[in-house]
Coordinates of C-alpha atoms in Angstrom, one line a residue:
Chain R
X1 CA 13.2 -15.7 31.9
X2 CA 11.7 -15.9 28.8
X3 CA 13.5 -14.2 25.4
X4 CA 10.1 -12.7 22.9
X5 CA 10.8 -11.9 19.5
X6 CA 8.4 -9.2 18.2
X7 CA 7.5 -7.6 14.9
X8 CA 6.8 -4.5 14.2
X9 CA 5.5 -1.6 12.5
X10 CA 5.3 2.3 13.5
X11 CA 5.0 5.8 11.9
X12 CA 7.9 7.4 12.4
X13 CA 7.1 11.1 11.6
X14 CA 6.8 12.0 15.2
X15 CA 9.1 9.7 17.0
X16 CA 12.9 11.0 17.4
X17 CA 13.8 7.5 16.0
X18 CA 14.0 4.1 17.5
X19 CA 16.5 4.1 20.2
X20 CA 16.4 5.6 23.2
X21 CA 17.7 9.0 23.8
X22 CA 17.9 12.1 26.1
X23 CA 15.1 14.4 23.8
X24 CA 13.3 11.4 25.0
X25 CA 9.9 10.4 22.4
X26 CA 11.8 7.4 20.7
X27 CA 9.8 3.9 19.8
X28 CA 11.8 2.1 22.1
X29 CA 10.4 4.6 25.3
X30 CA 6.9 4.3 24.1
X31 CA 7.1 0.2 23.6
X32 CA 9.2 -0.3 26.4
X33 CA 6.7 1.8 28.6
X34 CA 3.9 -0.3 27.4
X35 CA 5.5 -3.0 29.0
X36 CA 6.0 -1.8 31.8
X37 CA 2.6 -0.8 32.3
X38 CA 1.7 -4.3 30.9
X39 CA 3.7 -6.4 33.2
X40 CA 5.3 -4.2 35.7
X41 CA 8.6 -5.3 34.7
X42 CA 11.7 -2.7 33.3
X43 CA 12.6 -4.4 30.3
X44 CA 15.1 -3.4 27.6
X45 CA 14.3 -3.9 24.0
X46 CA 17.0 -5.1 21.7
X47 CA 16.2 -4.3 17.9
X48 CA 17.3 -5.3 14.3
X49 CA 19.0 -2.0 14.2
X50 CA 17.6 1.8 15.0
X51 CA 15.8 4.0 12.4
X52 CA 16.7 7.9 12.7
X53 CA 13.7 10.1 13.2
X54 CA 11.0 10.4 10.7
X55 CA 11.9 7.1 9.6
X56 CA 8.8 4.5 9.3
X57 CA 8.7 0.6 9.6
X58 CA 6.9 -1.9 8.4
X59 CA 8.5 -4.6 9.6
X60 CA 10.9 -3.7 12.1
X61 CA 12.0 -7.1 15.1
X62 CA 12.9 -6.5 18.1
X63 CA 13.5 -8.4 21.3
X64 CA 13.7 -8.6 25.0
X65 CA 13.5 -11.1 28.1
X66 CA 10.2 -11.3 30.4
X67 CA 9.5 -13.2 33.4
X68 CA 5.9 -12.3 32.8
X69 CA 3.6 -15.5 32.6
X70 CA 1.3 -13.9 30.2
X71 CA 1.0 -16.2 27.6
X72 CA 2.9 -15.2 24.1
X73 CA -0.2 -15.2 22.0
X74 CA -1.8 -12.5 24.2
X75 CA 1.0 -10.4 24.0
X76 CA 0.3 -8.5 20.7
X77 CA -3.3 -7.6 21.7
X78 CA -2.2 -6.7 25.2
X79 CA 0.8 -4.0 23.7
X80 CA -1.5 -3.3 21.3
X81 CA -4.0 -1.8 23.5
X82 CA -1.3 0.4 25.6
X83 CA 0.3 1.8 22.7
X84 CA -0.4 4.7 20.6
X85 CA -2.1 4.5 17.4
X86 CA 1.1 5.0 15.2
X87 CA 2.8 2.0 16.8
X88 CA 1.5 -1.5 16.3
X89 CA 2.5 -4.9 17.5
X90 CA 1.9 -7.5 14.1
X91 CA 3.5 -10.6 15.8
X92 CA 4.8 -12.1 18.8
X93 CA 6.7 -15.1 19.3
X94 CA 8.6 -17.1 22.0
X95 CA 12.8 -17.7 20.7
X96 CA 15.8 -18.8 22.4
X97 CA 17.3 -17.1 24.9
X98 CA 20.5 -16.9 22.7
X99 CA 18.4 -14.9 20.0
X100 CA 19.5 -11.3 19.1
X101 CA 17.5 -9.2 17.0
X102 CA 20.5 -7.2 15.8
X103 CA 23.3 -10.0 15.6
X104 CA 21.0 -12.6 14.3
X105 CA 19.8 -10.7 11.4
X106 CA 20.7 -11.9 8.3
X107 CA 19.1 -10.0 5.4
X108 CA 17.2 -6.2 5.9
X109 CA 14.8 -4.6 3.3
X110 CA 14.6 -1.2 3.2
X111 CA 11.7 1.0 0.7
X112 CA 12.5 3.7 -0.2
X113 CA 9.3 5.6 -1.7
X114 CA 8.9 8.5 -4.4
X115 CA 5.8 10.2 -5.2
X116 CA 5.9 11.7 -8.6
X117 CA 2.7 13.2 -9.2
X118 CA 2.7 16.9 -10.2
X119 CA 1.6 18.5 -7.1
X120 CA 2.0 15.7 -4.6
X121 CA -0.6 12.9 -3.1
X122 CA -1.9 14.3 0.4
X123 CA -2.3 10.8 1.7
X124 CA 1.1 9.5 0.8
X125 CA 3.5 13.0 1.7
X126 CA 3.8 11.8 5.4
X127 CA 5.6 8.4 3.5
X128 CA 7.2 9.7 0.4
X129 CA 9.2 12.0 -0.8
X130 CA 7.5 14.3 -3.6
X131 CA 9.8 14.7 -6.6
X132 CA 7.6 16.2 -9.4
X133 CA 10.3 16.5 -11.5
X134 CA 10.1 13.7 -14.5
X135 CA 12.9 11.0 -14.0
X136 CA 14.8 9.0 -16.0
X137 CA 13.6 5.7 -14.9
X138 CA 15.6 3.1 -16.8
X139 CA 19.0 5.2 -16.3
X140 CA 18.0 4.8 -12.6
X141 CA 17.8 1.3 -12.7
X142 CA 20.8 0.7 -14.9
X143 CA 22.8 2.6 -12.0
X144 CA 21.3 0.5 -8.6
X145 CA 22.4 -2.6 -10.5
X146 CA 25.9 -1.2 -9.9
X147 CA 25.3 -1.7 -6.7
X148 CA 24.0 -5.2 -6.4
X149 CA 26.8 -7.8 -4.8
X150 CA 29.6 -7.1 -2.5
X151 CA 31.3 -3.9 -2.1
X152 CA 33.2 -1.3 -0.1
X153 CA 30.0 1.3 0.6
X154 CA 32.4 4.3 2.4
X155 CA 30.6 6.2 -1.0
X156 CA 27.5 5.6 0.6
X157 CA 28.0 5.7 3.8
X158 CA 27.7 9.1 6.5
X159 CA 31.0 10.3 7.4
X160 CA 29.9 9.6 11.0
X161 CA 29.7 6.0 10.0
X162 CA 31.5 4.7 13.1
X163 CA 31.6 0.9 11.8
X164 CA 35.3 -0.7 11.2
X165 CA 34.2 -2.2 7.5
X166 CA 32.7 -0.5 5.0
X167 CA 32.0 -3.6 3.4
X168 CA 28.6 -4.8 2.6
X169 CA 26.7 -7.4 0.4
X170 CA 23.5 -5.9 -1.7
X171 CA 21.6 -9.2 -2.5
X172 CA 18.9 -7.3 -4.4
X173 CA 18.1 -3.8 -5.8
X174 CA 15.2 -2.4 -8.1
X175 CA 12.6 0.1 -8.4
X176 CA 9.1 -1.0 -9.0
X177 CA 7.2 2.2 -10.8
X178 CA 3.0 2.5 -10.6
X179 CA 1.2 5.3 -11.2
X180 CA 2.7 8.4 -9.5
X181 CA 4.9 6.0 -7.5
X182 CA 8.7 4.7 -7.2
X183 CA 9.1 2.4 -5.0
X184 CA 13.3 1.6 -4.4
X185 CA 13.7 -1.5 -2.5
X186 CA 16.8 -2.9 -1.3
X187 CA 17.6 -5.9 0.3
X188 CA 21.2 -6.4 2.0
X189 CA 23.2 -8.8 4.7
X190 CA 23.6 -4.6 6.5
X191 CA 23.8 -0.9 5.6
X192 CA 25.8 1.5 6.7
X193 CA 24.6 4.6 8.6
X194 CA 22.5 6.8 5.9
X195 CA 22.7 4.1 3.1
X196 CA 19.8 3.6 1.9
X197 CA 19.1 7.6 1.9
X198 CA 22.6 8.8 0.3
X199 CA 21.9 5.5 -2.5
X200 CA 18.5 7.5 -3.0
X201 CA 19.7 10.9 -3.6
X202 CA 22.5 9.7 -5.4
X203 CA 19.7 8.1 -7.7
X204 CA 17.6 10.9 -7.7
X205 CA 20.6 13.1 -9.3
X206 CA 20.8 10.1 -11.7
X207 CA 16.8 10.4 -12.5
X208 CA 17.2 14.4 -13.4
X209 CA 20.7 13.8 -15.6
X210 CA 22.6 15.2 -13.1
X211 CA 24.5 11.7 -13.0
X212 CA 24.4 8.9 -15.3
X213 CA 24.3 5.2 -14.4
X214 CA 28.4 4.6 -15.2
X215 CA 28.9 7.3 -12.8
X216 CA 27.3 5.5 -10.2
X217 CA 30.0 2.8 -10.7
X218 CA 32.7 5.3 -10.5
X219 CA 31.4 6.8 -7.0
X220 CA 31.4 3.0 -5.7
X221 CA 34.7 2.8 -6.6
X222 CA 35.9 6.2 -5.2
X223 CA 35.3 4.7 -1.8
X224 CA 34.3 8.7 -0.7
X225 CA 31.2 10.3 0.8
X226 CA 32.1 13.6 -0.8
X227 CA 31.6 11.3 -4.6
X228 CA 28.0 10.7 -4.1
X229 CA 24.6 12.6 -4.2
X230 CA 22.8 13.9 -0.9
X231 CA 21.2 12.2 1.5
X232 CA 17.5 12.0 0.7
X233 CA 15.1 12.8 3.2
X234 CA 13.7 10.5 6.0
X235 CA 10.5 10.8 5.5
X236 CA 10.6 8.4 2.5
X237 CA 12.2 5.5 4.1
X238 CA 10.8 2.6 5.6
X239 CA 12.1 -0.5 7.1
X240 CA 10.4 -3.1 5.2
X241 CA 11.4 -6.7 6.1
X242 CA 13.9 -8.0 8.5
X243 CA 15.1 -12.2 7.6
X244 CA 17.1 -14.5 10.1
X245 CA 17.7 -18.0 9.5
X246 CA 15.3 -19.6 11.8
Chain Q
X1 CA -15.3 38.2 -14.0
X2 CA -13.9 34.7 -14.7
X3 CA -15.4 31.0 -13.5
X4 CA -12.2 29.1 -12.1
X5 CA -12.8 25.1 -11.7
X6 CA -10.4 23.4 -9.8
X7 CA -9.8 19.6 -8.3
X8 CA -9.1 19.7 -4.8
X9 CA -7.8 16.6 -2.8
X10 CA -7.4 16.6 0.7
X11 CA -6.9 14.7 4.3
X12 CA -9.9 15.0 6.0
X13 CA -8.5 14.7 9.4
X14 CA -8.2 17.4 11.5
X15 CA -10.7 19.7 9.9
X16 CA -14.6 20.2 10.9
X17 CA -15.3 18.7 7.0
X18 CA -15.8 20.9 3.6
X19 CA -18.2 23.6 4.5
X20 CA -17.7 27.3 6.2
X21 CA -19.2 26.5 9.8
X22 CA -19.1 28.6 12.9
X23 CA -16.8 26.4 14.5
X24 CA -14.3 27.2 11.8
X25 CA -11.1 25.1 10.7
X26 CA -13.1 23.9 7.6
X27 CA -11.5 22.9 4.2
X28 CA -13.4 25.7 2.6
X29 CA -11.9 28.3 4.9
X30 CA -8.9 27.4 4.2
X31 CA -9.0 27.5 0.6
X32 CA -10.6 30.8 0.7
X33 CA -7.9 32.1 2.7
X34 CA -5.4 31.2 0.7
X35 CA -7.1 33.1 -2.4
X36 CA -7.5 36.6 -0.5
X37 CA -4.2 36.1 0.4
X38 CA -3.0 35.5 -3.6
X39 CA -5.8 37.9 -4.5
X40 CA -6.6 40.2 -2.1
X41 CA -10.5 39.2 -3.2
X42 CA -13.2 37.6 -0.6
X43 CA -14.2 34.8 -2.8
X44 CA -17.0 32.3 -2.2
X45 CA -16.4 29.1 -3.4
X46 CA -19.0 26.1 -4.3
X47 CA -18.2 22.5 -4.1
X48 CA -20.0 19.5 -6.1
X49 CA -21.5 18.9 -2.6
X50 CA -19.7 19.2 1.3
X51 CA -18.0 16.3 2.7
X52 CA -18.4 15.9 7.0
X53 CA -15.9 16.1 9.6
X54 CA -13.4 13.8 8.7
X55 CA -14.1 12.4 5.3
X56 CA -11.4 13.2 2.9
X57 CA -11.7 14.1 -0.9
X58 CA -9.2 12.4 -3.7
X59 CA -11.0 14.4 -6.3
X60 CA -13.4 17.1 -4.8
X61 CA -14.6 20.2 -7.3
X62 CA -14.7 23.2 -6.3
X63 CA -15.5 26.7 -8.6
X64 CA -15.6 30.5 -7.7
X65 CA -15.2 33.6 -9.5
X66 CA -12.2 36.2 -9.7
X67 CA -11.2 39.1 -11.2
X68 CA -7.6 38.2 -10.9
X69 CA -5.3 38.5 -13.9
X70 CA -3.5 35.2 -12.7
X71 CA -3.3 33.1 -15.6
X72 CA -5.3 29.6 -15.0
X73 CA -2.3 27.6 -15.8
X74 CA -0.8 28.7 -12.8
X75 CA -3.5 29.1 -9.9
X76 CA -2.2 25.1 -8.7
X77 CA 1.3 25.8 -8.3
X78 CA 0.3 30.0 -6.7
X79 CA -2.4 28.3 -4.2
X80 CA -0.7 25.2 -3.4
X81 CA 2.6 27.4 -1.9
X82 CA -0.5 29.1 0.3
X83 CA -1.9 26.0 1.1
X84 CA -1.1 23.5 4.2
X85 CA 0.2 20.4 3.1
X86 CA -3.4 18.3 4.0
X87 CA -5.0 20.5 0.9
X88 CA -3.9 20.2 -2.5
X89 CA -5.0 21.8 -5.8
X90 CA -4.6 19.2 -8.4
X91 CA -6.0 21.1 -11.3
X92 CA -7.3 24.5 -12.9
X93 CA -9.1 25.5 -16.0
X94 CA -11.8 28.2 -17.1
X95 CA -15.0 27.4 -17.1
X96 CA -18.0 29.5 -18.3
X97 CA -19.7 31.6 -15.7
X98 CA -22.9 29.8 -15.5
X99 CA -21.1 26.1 -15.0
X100 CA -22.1 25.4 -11.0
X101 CA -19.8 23.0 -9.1
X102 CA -22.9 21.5 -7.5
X103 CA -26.0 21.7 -9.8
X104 CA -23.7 20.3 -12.7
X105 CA -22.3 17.7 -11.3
X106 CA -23.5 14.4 -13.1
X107 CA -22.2 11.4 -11.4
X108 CA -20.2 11.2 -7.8
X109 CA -18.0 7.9 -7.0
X110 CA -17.0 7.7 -3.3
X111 CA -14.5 4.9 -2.0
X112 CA -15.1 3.5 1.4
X113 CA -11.3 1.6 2.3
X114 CA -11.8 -0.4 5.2
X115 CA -8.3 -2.4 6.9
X116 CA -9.1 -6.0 7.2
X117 CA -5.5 -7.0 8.9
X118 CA -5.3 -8.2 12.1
X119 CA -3.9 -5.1 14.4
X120 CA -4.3 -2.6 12.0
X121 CA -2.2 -1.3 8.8
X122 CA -0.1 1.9 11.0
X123 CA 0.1 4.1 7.7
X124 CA -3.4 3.7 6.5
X125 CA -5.0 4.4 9.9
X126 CA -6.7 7.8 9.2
X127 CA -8.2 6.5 6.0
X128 CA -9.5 3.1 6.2
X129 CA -12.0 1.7 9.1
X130 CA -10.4 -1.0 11.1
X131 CA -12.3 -4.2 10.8
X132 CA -10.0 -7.4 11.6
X133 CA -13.1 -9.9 11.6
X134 CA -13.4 -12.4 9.0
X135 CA -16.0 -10.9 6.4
X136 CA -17.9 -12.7 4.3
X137 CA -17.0 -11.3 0.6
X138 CA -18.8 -13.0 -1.8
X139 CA -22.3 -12.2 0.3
X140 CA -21.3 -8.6 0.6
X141 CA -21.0 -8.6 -2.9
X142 CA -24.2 -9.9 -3.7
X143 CA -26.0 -7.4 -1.0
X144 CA -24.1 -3.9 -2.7
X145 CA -25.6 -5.6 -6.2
X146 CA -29.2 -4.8 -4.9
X147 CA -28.1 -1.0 -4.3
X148 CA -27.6 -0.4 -8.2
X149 CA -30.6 0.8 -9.6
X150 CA -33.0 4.2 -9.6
X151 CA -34.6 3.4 -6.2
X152 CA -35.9 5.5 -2.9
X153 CA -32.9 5.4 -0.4
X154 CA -34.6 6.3 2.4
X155 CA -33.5 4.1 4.4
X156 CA -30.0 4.6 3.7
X157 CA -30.4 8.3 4.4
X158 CA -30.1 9.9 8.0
X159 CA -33.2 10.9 9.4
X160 CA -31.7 14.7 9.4
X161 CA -31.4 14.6 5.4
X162 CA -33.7 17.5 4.4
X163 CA -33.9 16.4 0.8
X164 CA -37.4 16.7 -0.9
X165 CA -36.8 13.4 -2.7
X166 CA -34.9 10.3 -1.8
X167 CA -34.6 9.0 -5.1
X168 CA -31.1 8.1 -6.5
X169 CA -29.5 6.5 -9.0
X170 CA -26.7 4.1 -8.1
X171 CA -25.0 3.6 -11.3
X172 CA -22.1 1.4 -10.0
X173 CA -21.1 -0.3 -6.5
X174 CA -18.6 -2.8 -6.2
X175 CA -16.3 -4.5 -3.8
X176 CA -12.5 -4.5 -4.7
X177 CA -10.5 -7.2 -2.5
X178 CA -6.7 -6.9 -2.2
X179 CA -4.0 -8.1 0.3
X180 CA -5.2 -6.8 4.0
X181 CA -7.8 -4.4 2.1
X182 CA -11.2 -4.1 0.7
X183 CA -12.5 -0.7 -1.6
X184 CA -15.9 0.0 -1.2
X185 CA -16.6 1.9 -4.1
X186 CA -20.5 3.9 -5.0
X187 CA -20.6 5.9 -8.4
X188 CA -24.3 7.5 -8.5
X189 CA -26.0 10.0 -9.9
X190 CA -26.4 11.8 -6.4
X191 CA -26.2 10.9 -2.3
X192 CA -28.3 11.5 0.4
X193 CA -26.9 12.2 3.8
X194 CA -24.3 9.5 5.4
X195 CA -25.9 7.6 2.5
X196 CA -22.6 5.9 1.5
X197 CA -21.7 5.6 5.5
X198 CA -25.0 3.9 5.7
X199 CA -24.6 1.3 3.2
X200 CA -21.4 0.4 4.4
X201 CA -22.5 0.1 8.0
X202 CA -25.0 -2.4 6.5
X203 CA -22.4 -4.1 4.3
X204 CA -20.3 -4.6 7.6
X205 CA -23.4 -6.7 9.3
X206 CA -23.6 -8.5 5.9
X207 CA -20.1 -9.5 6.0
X208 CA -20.0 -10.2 9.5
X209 CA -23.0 -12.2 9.5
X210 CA -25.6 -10.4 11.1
X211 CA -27.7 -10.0 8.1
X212 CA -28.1 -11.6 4.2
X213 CA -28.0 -10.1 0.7
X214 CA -31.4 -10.9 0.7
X215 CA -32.0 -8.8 3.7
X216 CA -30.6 -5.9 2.0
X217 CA -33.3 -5.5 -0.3
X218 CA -35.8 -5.8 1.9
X219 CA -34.1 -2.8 4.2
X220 CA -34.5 -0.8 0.5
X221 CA -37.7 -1.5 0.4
X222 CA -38.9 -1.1 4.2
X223 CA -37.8 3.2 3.4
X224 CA -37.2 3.6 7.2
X225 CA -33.0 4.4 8.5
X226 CA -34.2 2.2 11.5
X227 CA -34.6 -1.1 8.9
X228 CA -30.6 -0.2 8.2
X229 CA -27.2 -0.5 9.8
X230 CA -24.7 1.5 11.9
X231 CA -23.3 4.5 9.8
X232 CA -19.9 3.6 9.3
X233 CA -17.0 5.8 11.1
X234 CA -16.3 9.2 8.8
X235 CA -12.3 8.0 8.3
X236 CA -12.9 5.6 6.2
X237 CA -14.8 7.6 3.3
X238 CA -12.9 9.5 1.0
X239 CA -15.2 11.3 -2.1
X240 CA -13.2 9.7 -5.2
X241 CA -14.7 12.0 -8.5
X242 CA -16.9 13.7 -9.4
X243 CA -17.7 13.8 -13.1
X244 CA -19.3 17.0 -15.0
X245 CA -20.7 16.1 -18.7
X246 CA -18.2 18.4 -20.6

């Protein structure tokens, strides 16, 4: 057997998510049927951790063993040409067997993007969320560097959260503004289920003075769900980079 | 009777392009829908020219006439509410009665955004052509350079344009290069038909090597659509302004 590490990227606007799951139409069923058709063989994909449904990537990994001989510079032009058009294979490599795309990862980027012109941007609304509404852009940033280092995240976190620590490390946090756009990025060692989406409308009610940036602090602290500011919606969300140590 | 001017954008994709057509499921249907339905009036509206199946508009303008009492400030926000979310009014203002979308229109820039990655950039798959071959920049720039100018485009034009004269004026055309990307952009006085899909096609075999700069000006010259390219693919072509002198 051979272990193949993969990037990468889909629209998620029509998938159920990445894993696998009864409705059926996840990622993982269409990649893991393109392999099948590809090399006959029922493999399981492994992946740096599952995006809920509407969610995008751009540079999600995932992994799983072959015993197909096709060699692994083929295999992203091979996938690519049994896959749908919203799903694309960007790299392909051959790892250890020992490698795990989900236990192996050590730092995750998320995006989460804003369109803020008046009446929205049709070529960005499946990818953004459209807040027309002026925001207060250096308040916003004042709060997300609260957030930057290690903390307790319950605040942030969906009360279905089923993980035992609610502790995780934010290595970075901004928000890059262009023209009609916010971009949030943020980088951790792992998020908690809903994170980055609860972080983002917890900003949001920052950006229309519905919160300031100290208050942001004070949510962290309160260790709560119930503290912070909705979830924001999927659509806007994109996993943007996944790091290991290799 | 009131002249209403409005910039349009919209995603090309699923409709039969701008213009009322038996088959139906035209942008102008659409948008003319939507006003009987605010209005109750069966209005006719002109563009600054139609776009084909397809193409998409950043900044199309469109004008019609109403009797409706709705204030201009807030035909935008009343249409776009009607509208689906692939057609977006962008902005309204009075105009006098004799100012004609079309006839006035001064200068038209179109953007042609092709994908130069390797498998293909997932979220910018309905607007840019695919082309993961090496181009050669620097000789596509020098073969678009030719282009500017008052000169007969009839080679450039389809062979069904029914235009008396095929005499343009290409006031700019330039190249923009950025990461996994190249803009295409033509700002003229007028275009002929598939004129911009033309000269793109014909950039493409410049840039892939299949013909010169120099061989660019003498497919001008020759005034015959066989002397051209391949038209490129309609996805990729998105009318950018259109500029009115007032």
């Amino acid at each position: 057997m051979r272990n193949i590490r993969m990037t990468i990227s889909y629209d998620g606007s029509t998938y159920y998510g990445f894993q696998t799951q009864p409705k059926g139409n996840t990622v993982q069923d269409v990649l893991e049927e393109a392999i099948r058709v590809l090399t006959g063989e029922e493999a399981t994909i492994t992946a740096s951790g599952r995006t809920d449904a509407g969610v995008h990537a751009r540079g999600q990994v995932i992994n799983f063993e072959t015993a197909s001989p096709i060699p692994v510079e083929r295999w992203a032009l091979a996938l690519n040409s049994r896959l749908p058009d919203d799903i694309v294979v960007l790299q392909a490599e051959e790892v250890p067997l020992n490698f795990h795309a989900s236990y192996h990862a050590k730092r995750k980027t998320y995006r989460y993007g804003i369109d803020t012109t008046k009446f929205g941007d049709v070529f960005e609304r499946r990818y953004r969320l459209h807040v027309p509404l002026p925001l207060r852009l250096e308040e916003m940033r004042r709060a997300i560097a609260h957030l930057k280092g290690k903390h307790d995240f319950t605040s942030f976190a969906s009360t279905r959260s089923a993980k035992s620590s609610h502790v995780r490390t934010i290595l970075d946090a901004r928000i890059e503004a262009s023209e009609g756009k916010l971009d949030i990025f943020l980088t951790g060692d792992g998020f908690l289920y809903n994170m980055v989406r609860i972080v983002v409308g917890t900003l949001m009610w920052v950006g229309e003075g519905k919160l300031t940036a100290k208050d942001v602090k004070r949510i962290l602290e309160a260790k709560e769900r119930s503290a912070a500011g909705p979830t924001a919606m999927a659509h806007g969300l994109m996993l943007w980079e996944v790091q290991y140590d290799d």
